Amino acid sequence: MSHDRSNLSHPEARRRLLLGALALSPLAAVPLLGGCTTTPPLSPIPPTESTQPAAAALLAESAAAHGLSAWRRVRDLSFSCRGEWRTLVDRLQPELVDARFRVSSEERLMPAEGLIAQIHTGPGGHKHVLRRQGRGERDTGSVEVAYNSLNTRDAALLQASALAADSSRLGLLGPLALVDGAHTLRLAGLEQVGEHACERLMVRLSPGLGLSPVDQLVLCIDRRTRLMRRVRFTIDGLASARGTLLELDTRDFQNIHGIEWPTRFHERMRRPVPHLPVRDWQLTGLDINRGMKAEDLGGGRFSGAARGAARALPGAATPTT
């Protein structure tokens, strides 16, 4: 019998084939480390729902615990990360993983301007991302991407890069990234994250992450400290990833400049392949208020006050608390 292999050359066809193989793999039966497998991973908030006052209060309490008053004084933020992608993930979402470039990164945020800039480094060289966030509910913003100083117009790569930039911001800032948005918030019971008993806060994010008009989030807020221990989120801003649900655990918080920063992260998939490890990464450097200007972040490189690596984090190689 002959087989037509032409369909398997299409990325989506290869992805479906791999998903089918993974569904039969022992990976699909691995329990979620530190999680509760009996709770639904996400129940979307419909657009007709309104915010619960108790949910808004929980977000405000968590933002305060993370250092909201100090965050209000941050004009620019520089940080660096280094991570390791797990096996198989790059075959499921090659544009999002971008494994030849996304190994280590230097990242810059200007919160008031809604700017995120990243320089990723890997075996393929350098990737520069300039992400401008939207200013309203219907504005998903824009993104510019250059590989080794050559701009790309590839739609999937642009979508994935905008999504990765917004996801990085969400993982590092947690509730600080959400407290000023007009999002819909609902409470959704309890969840255990390792040794931490947490309250679940559902968020309908509009605009969503990256270039998506809407995404759904779950924040797991520590009942004792009010720190965000986990965030679960859809990634509908990348066409090939619609329906995917990711989960990020945050730990080893350090208080720097009056803000609680998570320094270790573990990311896994919840859909379409349950409990598939995605990435382990850590915060390696951080400093604030260099005096950057928007023009320091563009042109395929960092210039002016944006130049130079983020200040090395004390104990970056060894977990603290």
Backbone as numpy.savetxt, mean C-alpha at the origin, in Angstrom:
# Nx Ny Nz CAx CAy CAz Cx Cy Cz
-2.90 -35.40 -29.88 -3.75 -34.19 -29.88 -2.87 -32.95 -29.88
-3.19 -32.00 -30.74 -2.44 -30.75 -30.78 -3.13 -29.71 -29.92
-2.35 -28.78 -29.35 -2.88 -27.73 -28.50 -2.54 -26.39 -29.11
-3.51 -25.49 -29.09 -3.27 -24.12 -29.55 -2.64 -23.34 -28.41
-1.37 -22.97 -28.52 -0.66 -22.27 -27.46 -0.78 -20.76 -27.58
-1.44 -20.28 -28.64 -1.46 -18.83 -28.86 -2.18 -18.10 -27.75
-3.25 -18.69 -27.19 -3.98 -18.00 -26.13 -3.15 -17.83 -24.87
-2.21 -18.75 -24.62 -1.41 -18.67 -23.41 -0.36 -17.57 -23.48
-0.18 -16.96 -24.63 0.77 -15.84 -24.72 0.19 -14.56 -24.15
-1.12 -14.51 -23.95 -1.76 -13.32 -23.39 -1.59 -13.33 -21.87
-1.20 -12.18 -21.26 -0.95 -12.16 -19.81 -2.14 -12.63 -18.99
-3.36 -12.24 -19.36 -4.51 -12.64 -18.57 -4.76 -14.14 -18.68
-4.48 -14.72 -19.86 -4.64 -16.16 -19.99 -3.64 -16.90 -19.12
-2.39 -16.42 -19.09 -1.39 -17.04 -18.23 -1.77 -16.91 -16.76
-2.33 -15.75 -16.40 -2.74 -15.53 -15.01 -3.83 -16.50 -14.61
-4.83 -16.71 -15.49 -5.91 -17.65 -15.17 -5.38 -19.06 -15.04
-4.42 -19.43 -15.90 -3.86 -20.76 -15.83 -3.11 -20.96 -14.51
-2.35 -19.93 -14.09 -1.61 -20.03 -12.84 -2.55 -20.09 -11.65
-3.63 -19.29 -11.69 -4.60 -19.33 -10.60 -5.22 -20.71 -10.48
-5.50 -21.33 -11.61 -6.07 -22.67 -11.57 -5.12 -23.66 -10.93
-3.83 -23.53 -11.26 -2.84 -24.42 -10.66 -2.69 -24.17 -9.17
-2.73 -22.89 -8.77 -2.60 -22.57 -7.35 -3.79 -23.05 -6.54
-4.97 -23.05 -7.17 -6.15 -23.51 -6.46 -6.03 -24.97 -6.03
-5.20 -25.75 -6.76 -4.98 -27.15 -6.43 -3.73 -27.35 -5.57
-3.05 -26.26 -5.26 -1.79 -26.33 -4.54 -2.01 -26.34 -3.04
-1.09 -26.92 -2.27 -1.19 -26.85 -0.81 -1.16 -25.43 -0.28
-0.65 -24.46 -1.07 -0.64 -23.06 -0.61 -2.03 -22.58 -0.28
-3.03 -23.05 -1.02 -4.39 -22.57 -0.83 -4.96 -22.99 0.51
-4.33 -23.97 1.16 -4.84 -24.46 2.43 -4.06 -23.92 3.62
-3.02 -23.08 3.37 -2.22 -22.57 4.47 -3.04 -21.60 5.31
-3.13 -21.75 6.64 -3.90 -20.84 7.47 -3.25 -19.47 7.54
-4.03 -18.45 7.76 -3.56 -17.07 7.84 -2.82 -16.87 9.15
-1.54 -16.53 9.07 -0.72 -16.35 10.26 -1.23 -15.18 11.07
-1.55 -15.48 12.34 -1.97 -14.43 13.25 -3.33 -13.88 12.97
-4.12 -14.48 12.09 -5.43 -13.93 11.74 -6.55 -14.83 12.17
-7.76 -14.43 11.86 -8.95 -15.20 12.19 -9.60 -15.62 10.89
-9.57 -16.92 10.60 -10.05 -17.38 9.31 -11.56 -17.45 9.25
-12.26 -17.25 10.37 -13.71 -17.35 10.36 -14.38 -16.02 10.04
-13.65 -14.91 10.09 -14.24 -13.61 9.79 -14.16 -13.35 8.30
-15.22 -12.78 7.72 -15.15 -12.45 6.29 -14.07 -11.40 6.06
-13.26 -11.55 5.01 -12.15 -10.61 4.81 -12.59 -9.18 4.51
-13.75 -9.03 3.85 -14.21 -7.69 3.51 -15.67 -7.75 3.08
-16.46 -6.84 3.62 -17.86 -6.69 3.20 -18.01 -5.27 2.67
-18.10 -5.09 1.36 -18.08 -3.74 0.78 -19.20 -2.86 1.30
-18.89 -1.59 1.48 -19.88 -0.59 1.85 -20.52 -0.06 0.57
-21.82 -0.19 0.41 -22.46 0.32 -0.80 -22.45 1.85 -0.82
-22.56 2.46 -2.01 -22.51 3.92 -2.11 -23.66 4.63 -1.42
-24.75 3.91 -1.12 -25.89 4.53 -0.46 -25.71 4.66 1.05
-24.71 3.99 1.61 -24.49 4.02 3.06 -23.89 5.36 3.48
-24.10 5.70 4.75 -23.50 6.91 5.32 -22.56 6.52 6.46
-21.72 7.44 6.86 -20.74 7.18 7.91 -21.40 7.06 9.27
-20.99 6.06 10.04 -21.44 5.92 11.42 -20.61 6.85 12.31
-21.24 7.62 13.18 -20.46 8.49 14.08 -19.43 7.73 14.91
-19.77 6.52 15.36 -18.82 5.74 16.15 -17.61 5.33 15.32
-17.83 5.07 14.03 -16.72 4.72 13.15 -15.81 5.92 12.91
-16.42 7.09 12.72 -15.63 8.32 12.55 -14.81 8.60 13.81
-15.40 8.33 14.98 -14.68 8.55 16.24 -13.50 7.60 16.36
-13.68 6.34 15.92 -12.58 5.37 15.99 -11.43 5.80 15.08
-11.73 6.27 13.86 -10.68 6.74 12.97 -9.93 7.92 13.59
-10.66 8.84 14.20 -10.04 10.00 14.83 -9.15 9.58 16.00
-9.61 8.62 16.80 -8.81 8.13 17.92 -7.53 7.46 17.44
-7.65 6.67 16.36 -6.47 5.99 15.83 -5.48 6.99 15.25
-5.99 7.98 14.51 -5.10 9.00 13.96 -4.36 9.74 15.07
-5.06 10.05 16.15 -4.42 10.74 17.28 -3.33 9.86 17.90
-3.61 8.55 18.03 -2.62 7.63 18.59 -1.39 7.51 17.70
-1.56 7.64 16.40 -0.44 7.58 15.47 0.36 8.87 15.44
-0.18 9.94 16.02 0.56 11.20 16.09 0.04 12.26 15.16
-1.28 12.41 15.10 -1.88 13.36 14.15 -1.38 14.78 14.36
-1.26 15.21 15.62 -0.84 16.60 15.86 0.56 16.85 15.31
1.45 15.86 15.44 2.80 16.00 14.86 2.76 15.90 13.34
1.91 15.03 12.81 1.79 14.88 11.36 1.33 16.17 10.70
0.52 16.95 11.38 0.06 18.23 10.82 1.23 19.18 10.56
2.35 18.95 11.23 3.51 19.84 11.07 4.50 19.33 10.03
4.21 18.18 9.43 5.11 17.62 8.42 4.80 18.25 7.06
5.76 18.97 6.53 5.62 19.59 5.21 6.15 18.68 4.11
7.20 17.93 4.43 7.69 16.92 3.49 8.27 15.75 4.27
8.18 14.59 3.68 8.61 13.36 4.33 9.51 12.59 3.36
10.65 12.14 3.86 11.55 11.28 3.09 11.67 9.95 3.82
11.50 8.85 3.08 11.70 7.55 3.72 12.23 6.55 2.69
12.85 5.51 3.19 13.40 4.47 2.33 12.93 3.11 2.82
12.81 2.17 1.88 12.32 0.83 2.18 13.14 -0.19 1.41
13.14 -1.41 1.93 13.74 -2.53 1.21 12.88 -3.76 1.46
12.64 -4.55 0.42 11.75 -5.69 0.57 12.12 -6.86 -0.29
11.41 -7.95 -0.06 11.62 -9.19 -0.80 10.28 -9.72 -1.27
10.14 -9.93 -2.57 8.93 -10.50 -3.14 8.95 -12.01 -3.00
7.78 -12.59 -2.71 7.69 -14.04 -2.56 7.51 -14.73 -3.91
7.77 -16.01 -3.93 7.65 -16.82 -5.14 6.23 -16.80 -5.69
6.08 -16.77 -6.98 4.83 -16.87 -7.75 4.10 -15.54 -7.92
4.31 -14.59 -7.01 3.52 -13.36 -7.06 3.80 -12.58 -8.34
5.07 -12.56 -8.78 5.40 -11.81 -9.99 4.75 -12.41 -11.23
4.39 -13.69 -11.17 3.70 -14.31 -12.30 2.21 -13.99 -12.29
1.66 -13.73 -11.11 0.26 -13.34 -11.00 0.04 -11.88 -11.40
0.90 -11.00 -10.90 0.76 -9.56 -11.15 2.11 -8.96 -11.52
2.63 -9.25 -12.72 3.98 -8.79 -13.07 4.12 -7.27 -13.10
3.09 -6.55 -13.56 3.20 -5.08 -13.62 3.25 -4.49 -12.22
2.46 -5.03 -11.30 2.42 -4.49 -9.95 3.70 -4.80 -9.19
4.18 -6.02 -9.31 5.41 -6.41 -8.63 6.62 -5.70 -9.23
6.72 -5.71 -10.55 7.83 -5.05 -11.24 9.17 -5.44 -10.60
9.39 -6.74 -10.49 10.46 -7.28 -9.65 11.86 -6.87 -10.09
12.05 -6.52 -11.36 13.37 -6.12 -11.82 13.76 -4.73 -11.30
12.79 -4.00 -10.77 13.06 -2.65 -10.30 12.69 -2.44 -8.82
11.61 -3.07 -8.36 11.12 -2.77 -7.02 11.75 -3.69 -5.97
13.01 -3.41 -5.64 13.70 -4.11 -4.55 13.89 -3.16 -3.37
14.55 -2.04 -3.63 14.68 -0.99 -2.62 14.12 0.30 -3.19
13.78 1.24 -2.32 13.19 2.49 -2.81 13.55 3.65 -1.91
13.66 4.81 -2.52 13.69 6.10 -1.83 12.39 6.81 -2.20
11.65 7.28 -1.19 10.33 7.84 -1.45 10.19 9.21 -0.77
9.43 10.08 -1.43 9.24 11.44 -0.93 7.74 11.78 -0.97
7.25 12.38 0.10 5.86 12.81 0.18 5.81 14.30 0.51
4.91 15.00 -0.19 4.57 16.37 0.17 3.06 16.38 0.39
2.62 16.21 1.64 1.19 15.98 1.92 0.28 17.09 1.42
0.63 18.34 1.67 -0.24 19.45 1.28 -0.42 19.53 -0.22
0.62 19.16 -0.96 0.56 19.21 -2.42 -0.02 17.93 -3.03
-0.20 16.89 -2.21 -0.71 15.63 -2.73 0.27 14.93 -3.64
1.58 15.08 -3.38 2.61 14.53 -4.24 3.31 13.35 -3.56
3.53 12.30 -4.34 4.32 11.15 -3.93 5.33 10.89 -5.03
6.60 10.80 -4.68 7.64 10.47 -5.66 8.45 9.30 -5.13
8.81 8.41 -6.04 9.56 7.21 -5.67 10.67 6.97 -6.68
11.82 6.54 -6.18 12.86 5.99 -7.03 13.12 4.57 -6.55
12.69 3.60 -7.37 12.90 2.19 -7.06 14.19 1.74 -7.74
14.89 0.82 -7.07 16.14 0.30 -7.60 16.12 -1.23 -7.54
16.60 -1.86 -8.59 16.66 -3.31 -8.66 17.63 -3.74 -9.74
17.64 -5.02 -10.07 18.58 -5.51 -11.10 18.36 -4.88 -12.47
17.15 -4.36 -12.73 16.88 -3.72 -14.02 17.31 -2.27 -14.09
17.70 -1.69 -12.95 18.09 -0.29 -12.93 17.18 0.53 -12.03
16.81 1.73 -12.50 16.05 2.68 -11.69 14.67 2.94 -12.32
13.69 3.03 -11.47 12.34 3.38 -11.89 11.90 4.61 -11.08
11.51 5.67 -11.79 11.07 6.91 -11.14 9.56 7.06 -11.31
8.87 7.29 -10.21 7.41 7.47 -10.22 7.08 8.82 -9.61
6.27 9.59 -10.29 5.74 10.84 -9.74 4.23 10.75 -9.76
3.66 10.67 -8.58 2.22 10.47 -8.42 1.58 11.71 -7.81
0.61 12.28 -8.52 -0.15 13.42 -7.99 -1.55 12.91 -7.68
-1.92 12.98 -6.40 -3.21 12.48 -5.98 -4.34 13.42 -6.40
-5.53 12.86 -6.56 -6.69 13.66 -6.93 -7.12 14.60 -5.83
-7.86 15.63 -6.23 -8.28 16.65 -5.28 -9.76 16.58 -4.93
-10.48 15.64 -5.50 -11.90 15.53 -5.22 -12.37 14.11 -5.39
-13.64 13.86 -5.08 -14.18 12.50 -5.08 -14.09 11.85 -6.45
-14.18 12.64 -7.52 -14.15 12.08 -8.87 -12.80 12.25 -9.56
-11.82 12.75 -8.84 -10.51 13.03 -9.41 -9.52 11.98 -8.93
-9.08 11.09 -9.83 -8.13 10.04 -9.45 -6.68 10.48 -9.61
-6.44 11.71 -10.03 -5.08 12.22 -10.11 -4.34 11.74 -11.34
-3.01 11.77 -11.27 -2.17 11.43 -12.42 -0.91 10.74 -11.95
-0.18 10.16 -12.90 1.08 9.51 -12.59 2.00 9.59 -13.79
3.30 9.77 -13.53 4.34 9.73 -14.55 5.36 8.69 -14.13
5.83 7.89 -15.08 6.76 6.80 -14.77 7.88 6.79 -15.80
9.11 6.65 -15.31 10.28 6.55 -16.20 11.16 5.40 -15.74
11.56 4.56 -16.70 12.51 3.48 -16.45 13.86 3.88 -17.01
14.84 3.96 -16.12 16.20 4.36 -16.55 16.14 5.61 -17.42
15.34 6.59 -16.94 15.19 7.93 -17.55 14.36 7.93 -18.83
13.75 6.80 -19.20 12.89 6.75 -20.39 11.43 6.65 -19.94
10.62 7.63 -20.32 9.21 7.64 -19.91 8.45 6.49 -20.57
7.46 5.98 -19.86 6.60 4.95 -20.42 5.16 5.46 -20.48
4.43 5.01 -21.52 3.01 5.30 -21.63 2.18 4.03 -21.52
2.82 2.94 -21.13 2.11 1.67 -21.01 1.03 1.79 -19.93
-0.23 1.57 -20.31 -1.36 1.82 -19.40 -1.27 0.95 -18.15
-0.93 -0.33 -18.32 -0.86 -1.23 -17.17 0.25 -0.81 -16.20
1.40 -0.41 -16.74 2.49 0.02 -15.87 2.16 1.32 -15.14
1.47 2.23 -15.81 1.05 3.47 -15.15 0.03 3.20 -14.05
-0.96 2.35 -14.35 -1.95 1.99 -13.33 -1.28 1.35 -12.12
-0.39 0.38 -12.39 0.27 -0.34 -11.30 1.15 0.59 -10.47
1.83 1.52 -11.10 2.73 2.43 -10.39 1.95 3.39 -9.50
0.83 3.91 -10.00 -0.01 4.78 -9.16 -0.55 4.01 -7.97
-0.97 2.78 -8.20 -1.50 1.94 -7.13 -0.42 1.63 -6.10
0.79 1.29 -6.55 1.87 0.98 -5.62 2.25 2.20 -4.78
2.25 3.38 -5.38 2.58 4.59 -4.64 1.55 4.87 -3.54
0.27 4.77 -3.89 -0.78 5.03 -2.90 -0.80 3.96 -1.82
-0.52 2.71 -2.19 -0.49 1.63 -1.21 0.66 1.80 -0.22
1.80 2.27 -0.72 2.94 2.53 0.15 2.59 3.60 1.18
1.94 4.65 0.73 1.51 5.73 1.63 0.53 5.22 2.67
-0.44 4.42 2.24 -1.43 3.87 3.16 -0.78 2.97 4.21
0.13 2.09 3.78 0.76 1.18 4.71 1.59 1.89 5.75
2.31 2.94 5.36 3.16 3.66 6.30 2.37 4.56 7.23
1.38 5.26 6.70 0.65 6.27 7.47 -0.61 5.74 8.14
-1.20 4.68 7.62 -2.42 4.15 8.21 -3.51 5.20 8.29
-4.09 5.41 9.46 -5.19 6.37 9.59 -4.81 7.81 9.28
-3.52 8.14 9.37 -3.09 9.50 9.02 -3.33 9.79 7.54
-3.34 8.74 6.73 -3.59 8.92 5.30 -5.06 9.09 4.98
-5.93 8.83 5.95 -7.37 8.80 5.70 -8.15 9.86 6.47
-7.56 10.42 7.50 -8.33 11.21 8.45 -8.95 12.46 7.83
-8.35 13.00 6.77 -8.88 14.23 6.17 -9.79 13.98 4.97
-10.01 12.72 4.61 -10.82 12.42 3.44 -12.30 12.31 3.76
-13.14 12.54 2.76 -14.60 12.41 2.92 -15.00 10.98 2.57
-14.53 10.01 3.36 -14.79 8.61 3.09 -16.00 8.14 3.89
-16.57 7.01 3.48 -17.66 6.41 4.23 -17.08 5.38 5.19
-17.45 5.46 6.46 -16.86 4.64 7.51 -17.94 3.86 8.24
-17.65 2.57 8.51 -18.57 1.71 9.26 -17.76 0.80 10.18
-18.32 0.48 11.34 -17.71 -0.51 12.22 -18.12 -1.90 11.78
-17.22 -2.89 12.01 -17.49 -4.24 11.50 -16.99 -5.33 12.44
-17.15 -5.12 13.75 -16.83 -6.18 14.69 -15.36 -6.24 15.06
-14.93 -7.41 15.54 -13.60 -7.59 16.09 -12.77 -8.55 15.25
-11.45 -8.42 15.36 -10.53 -9.33 14.68 -9.26 -9.42 15.50
-8.70 -10.60 15.60 -7.44 -10.81 16.30 -6.29 -10.75 15.31
-5.30 -9.91 15.59 -4.09 -9.81 14.77 -2.92 -10.18 15.66
-2.47 -11.43 15.55 -1.44 -11.90 16.46 -1.94 -11.84 17.88
-1.21 -11.14 18.74 -1.60 -11.00 20.15 -2.49 -9.78 20.40
-2.85 -9.08 19.34 -3.57 -7.82 19.49 -5.05 -7.99 19.15
-5.91 -7.67 20.11 -7.35 -7.63 19.86 -7.68 -6.30 19.19
-8.36 -6.38 18.04 -8.58 -5.18 17.22 -10.04 -4.99 16.89
-10.41 -3.72 16.68 -11.71 -3.37 16.13 -11.55 -3.14 14.63
-12.52 -3.65 13.87 -12.45 -3.51 12.42 -13.21 -2.27 11.97
-12.54 -1.46 11.18 -13.12 -0.24 10.63 -13.19 -0.37 9.12
-14.40 -0.41 8.58 -14.59 -0.50 7.13 -14.54 0.90 6.53
-13.91 1.01 5.36 -13.77 2.30 4.69 -14.14 2.13 3.22
-15.04 2.96 2.75 -15.29 3.08 1.30 -14.50 4.28 0.83
-13.41 4.02 0.09 -12.44 5.03 -0.28 -12.77 5.55 -1.67
-13.06 6.86 -1.78 -13.41 7.44 -3.07 -12.82 8.85 -3.17
-11.85 9.09 -4.10 -11.31 8.11 -5.04 -10.53 7.02 -4.33
-10.31 5.91 -5.05 -9.65 4.77 -4.44 -8.14 4.88 -4.51
-7.48 3.74 -4.42 -6.03 3.68 -4.51 -5.61 3.71 -5.98
-4.56 4.45 -6.27 -4.14 4.57 -7.66 -5.18 5.30 -8.48
-5.46 4.78 -9.66 -6.38 5.44 -10.57 -7.79 4.86 -10.50
-8.10 4.17 -9.41 -9.43 3.61 -9.22 -10.38 4.66 -8.65
-11.63 4.73 -9.16 -12.58 5.67 -8.57 -13.01 5.28 -7.16
-13.01 3.96 -6.85 -13.46 3.48 -5.54 -12.66 2.25 -5.15
-12.30 2.15 -3.87 -11.76 0.92 -3.30 -12.37 0.73 -1.92
-12.29 -0.52 -1.44 -12.81 -0.87 -0.13 -11.65 -1.28 0.77
-11.66 -0.80 2.02 -10.60 -1.07 2.98 -11.18 -1.60 4.28
-10.35 -2.34 5.00 -10.62 -2.70 6.39 -9.38 -2.36 7.20
-9.52 -1.52 8.21 -8.44 -1.23 9.13 -8.69 -1.99 10.42
-7.69 -2.70 10.92 -7.79 -3.38 12.20 -7.07 -2.52 13.23
-7.85 -1.91 14.11 -7.34 -0.94 15.08 -7.22 -1.59 16.45
-6.02 -1.56 17.01 -5.75 -2.15 18.32 -6.67 -1.53 19.38
-7.41 -2.37 20.10 -8.36 -1.85 21.09 -7.67 -1.16 22.25
-6.43 -1.52 22.52 -5.71 -0.93 23.65 -4.92 0.31 23.24
-4.09 0.21 22.21 -3.20 1.31 21.83 -3.78 2.21 20.76
-4.80 1.72 20.04 -5.42 2.42 18.91 -4.48 2.52 17.70
-3.42 1.73 17.66 -2.56 1.68 16.48 -3.17 0.74 15.44
-2.94 1.03 14.16 -3.41 0.15 13.09 -2.45 -1.03 12.96
-2.95 -2.23 13.22 -2.13 -3.44 13.15 -2.24 -4.14 11.80
-3.28 -3.86 11.06 -3.50 -4.53 9.77 -4.39 -3.65 8.91
-4.16 -3.70 7.61 -5.07 -3.06 6.66 -5.29 -4.03 5.50
-6.53 -4.17 5.10 -6.94 -5.05 4.00 -7.56 -4.16 2.94
-7.22 -4.38 1.66 -7.70 -3.43 0.66 -7.83 -4.07 -0.71
-8.80 -3.60 -1.47 -8.95 -3.97 -2.87 -7.96 -3.16 -3.69
-7.65 -3.66 -4.90 -6.72 -2.95 -5.79 -7.34 -2.87 -7.19
-8.50 -2.23 -7.25 -9.23 -2.16 -8.51 -8.65 -1.14 -9.48
-7.60 -0.41 -9.06 -6.97 0.55 -9.95 -6.11 -0.06 -11.03
-5.89 -1.38 -10.98 -5.14 -2.10 -12.00 -6.09 -3.08 -12.66
-6.31 -2.90 -13.96 -7.34 -3.68 -14.66 -7.16 -5.18 -14.47
-5.92 -5.67 -14.55 -5.68 -7.11 -14.45 -5.82 -7.64 -13.03
-5.93 -6.73 -12.04 -6.00 -7.15 -10.63 -7.38 -6.94 -10.01
-8.36 -6.52 -10.80 -9.69 -6.29 -10.22 -10.24 -7.57 -9.61
-10.77 -7.44 -8.40 -11.22 -8.60 -7.65 -10.18 -9.11 -6.68
-8.94 -8.61 -6.78 -7.88 -9.03 -5.86 -8.03 -8.29 -4.53
-7.76 -9.00 -3.45 -7.80 -8.41 -2.12 -6.46 -8.70 -1.44
-5.78 -7.65 -1.00 -4.50 -7.76 -0.33 -4.63 -7.40 1.14
-3.68 -7.87 1.93 -3.69 -7.64 3.37 -2.28 -7.34 3.83
-2.12 -6.29 4.62 -0.81 -5.86 5.07 -0.80 -5.78 6.59
0.10 -6.50 7.23 0.30 -6.40 8.68 1.45 -5.45 8.98
1.28 -4.62 10.01 2.28 -3.63 10.40 2.75 -3.94 11.82
4.05 -3.77 12.06 4.56 -4.07 13.40 5.86 -3.31 13.65
6.43 -3.50 14.85 7.69 -2.88 15.27 7.63 -1.36 15.11
6.68 -0.74 15.80 6.50 0.71 15.71 7.63 1.44 16.43
8.06 2.55 15.84 9.02 3.45 16.47 8.45 4.86 16.46
8.61 5.54 17.57 8.15 6.93 17.66 9.29 7.84 17.23
9.10 8.49 16.09 10.09 9.42 15.55 9.37 10.70 15.18
9.87 11.84 15.66 9.25 13.14 15.42 7.81 13.17 15.94
7.52 12.42 17.00 6.19 12.43 17.60 5.16 11.60 16.86
5.59 10.80 15.90 4.68 9.98 15.09 5.06 8.51 15.26
4.06 7.65 15.38 4.29 6.21 15.46 4.40 5.63 14.06
5.60 5.17 13.72 5.86 4.63 12.39 6.02 3.11 12.46
5.24 2.35 11.71 5.55 0.92 11.62 6.82 0.73 10.80
7.66 -0.21 11.20 8.92 -0.39 10.50 9.05 -1.76 9.84
8.15 -2.69 10.14 8.16 -4.00 9.50 6.77 -4.29 8.94
6.74 -4.91 7.76 5.48 -5.13 7.06 5.48 -6.53 6.44
4.33 -7.17 6.51 4.15 -8.45 5.82 2.86 -8.37 5.02
2.97 -8.60 3.73 1.83 -8.49 2.83 1.47 -9.87 2.29
0.16 -10.14 2.24 -0.33 -11.41 1.72 -1.57 -11.15 0.88
-1.94 -12.14 0.10 -3.15 -12.08 -0.71 -4.28 -12.78 0.03
-5.50 -12.23 -0.05 -6.68 -12.91 0.47 -7.58 -13.42 -0.64
-7.58 -12.71 -1.78 -8.27 -13.16 -2.99 -7.39 -12.77 -4.18
-7.34 -13.59 -5.23 -8.08 -14.82 -5.47 -7.43 -16.06 -4.89
-6.16 -15.97 -4.42 -5.48 -17.12 -3.81 -5.36 -16.85 -2.32
-6.16 -17.50 -1.48 -6.16 -17.20 -0.04 -4.80 -17.45 0.60
-4.36 -16.46 1.39 -3.20 -16.59 2.27 -1.88 -16.75 1.52
-1.81 -16.32 0.28 -0.57 -16.41 -0.48 0.37 -15.29 -0.04
1.56 -15.59 0.51 2.50 -14.53 0.89 2.92 -13.73 -0.34
2.94 -12.41 -0.18 3.26 -11.52 -1.29 4.63 -10.88 -1.10
4.83 -10.25 0.04 6.06 -9.46 0.21 6.33 -9.21 1.68
7.61 -9.25 2.05 8.08 -8.79 3.36 8.98 -7.58 3.11
8.74 -6.50 3.85 9.58 -5.34 3.66 9.71 -4.55 4.94
10.71 -3.67 4.97 10.94 -2.89 6.17 11.31 -1.45 5.83
11.01 -0.58 6.76 11.40 0.82 6.68 12.85 0.92 7.11
13.70 1.51 6.27 15.13 1.57 6.57 15.63 2.98 6.86
14.86 3.99 6.48 15.28 5.36 6.72 14.11 6.31 6.74
14.25 7.44 7.46 13.15 8.41 7.54 13.66 9.74 8.07
13.23 10.82 7.44 13.42 12.16 7.99 12.35 13.09 7.44
12.18 14.25 8.06 11.09 15.16 7.69 11.62 16.58 7.49
10.79 17.36 6.77 10.94 18.81 6.65 12.33 19.24 6.18
12.73 18.72 5.02 13.97 19.16 4.38 13.80 20.50 3.68
12.54 20.88 3.42 12.30 22.10 2.65 12.17 21.84 1.16
11.61 20.72 0.80 11.46 20.37 -0.62 10.48 21.29 -1.33
10.67 21.35 -2.64 9.72 21.99 -3.54 9.22 20.94 -4.53
8.05 21.19 -5.09 7.46 20.23 -6.02 8.41 19.91 -7.17
9.13 20.92 -7.64 10.02 20.70 -8.78 11.22 19.81 -8.43
11.47 19.60 -7.13 12.56 18.72 -6.71 12.26 17.24 -6.96
11.00 16.92 -7.24 10.58 15.52 -7.32 10.44 15.00 -8.74
10.45 15.86 -9.75 10.18 15.45 -11.12 11.44 15.30 -11.96
11.21 15.07 -13.25 12.31 14.98 -14.20 13.07 13.68 -14.16
12.47 12.62 -13.62 13.13 11.33 -13.61 14.17 11.15 -12.53
14.28 12.12 -11.60 15.29 12.04 -10.54 14.89 12.98 -9.42
15.58 12.88 -8.29 15.38 13.81 -7.19 16.45 14.89 -7.27
16.06 16.13 -7.01 17.00 17.24 -7.03 16.75 18.11 -5.81
17.58 19.12 -5.64 17.40 20.05 -4.55 17.35 19.35 -3.20
16.38 19.75 -2.37 16.27 19.19 -1.03 15.82 17.74 -1.01
15.32 17.24 -2.13 14.89 15.84 -2.19 16.05 14.88 -2.38
17.20 15.40 -2.78 18.36 14.53 -3.04 18.89 13.97 -1.72
19.63 12.90 -1.85 20.24 12.28 -0.67 19.31 11.27 -0.03
19.86 10.19 0.46 19.06 9.12 1.06 18.39 9.59 2.34
17.26 8.98 2.64 16.60 9.24 3.92 17.53 8.84 5.06
17.43 9.56 6.16 18.31 9.29 7.30 18.07 7.88 7.82
19.15 7.12 7.98 19.04 5.72 8.38 18.28 5.60 9.69
17.39 4.63 9.74 16.56 4.41 10.90 17.34 3.69 11.99
17.31 4.17 13.21 17.99 3.45 14.29 17.43 2.04 14.43
18.31 1.06 14.42 17.87 -0.32 14.59 17.14 -0.87 13.40
17.38 -0.32 12.20 16.64 -0.78 11.02 16.86 -2.25 10.73
18.02 -2.76 11.06 18.32 -4.17 10.76 17.81 -5.12 11.82
17.39 -4.56 12.99 16.94 -5.42 14.08 15.60 -4.91 14.59
14.55 -5.75 14.69 13.26 -5.33 15.21 13.41 -4.77 16.63
12.56 -3.81 16.95 12.63 -3.17 18.26 11.48 -3.64 19.16
10.30 -3.03 19.02 9.19 -3.38 19.91 8.12 -4.10 19.15
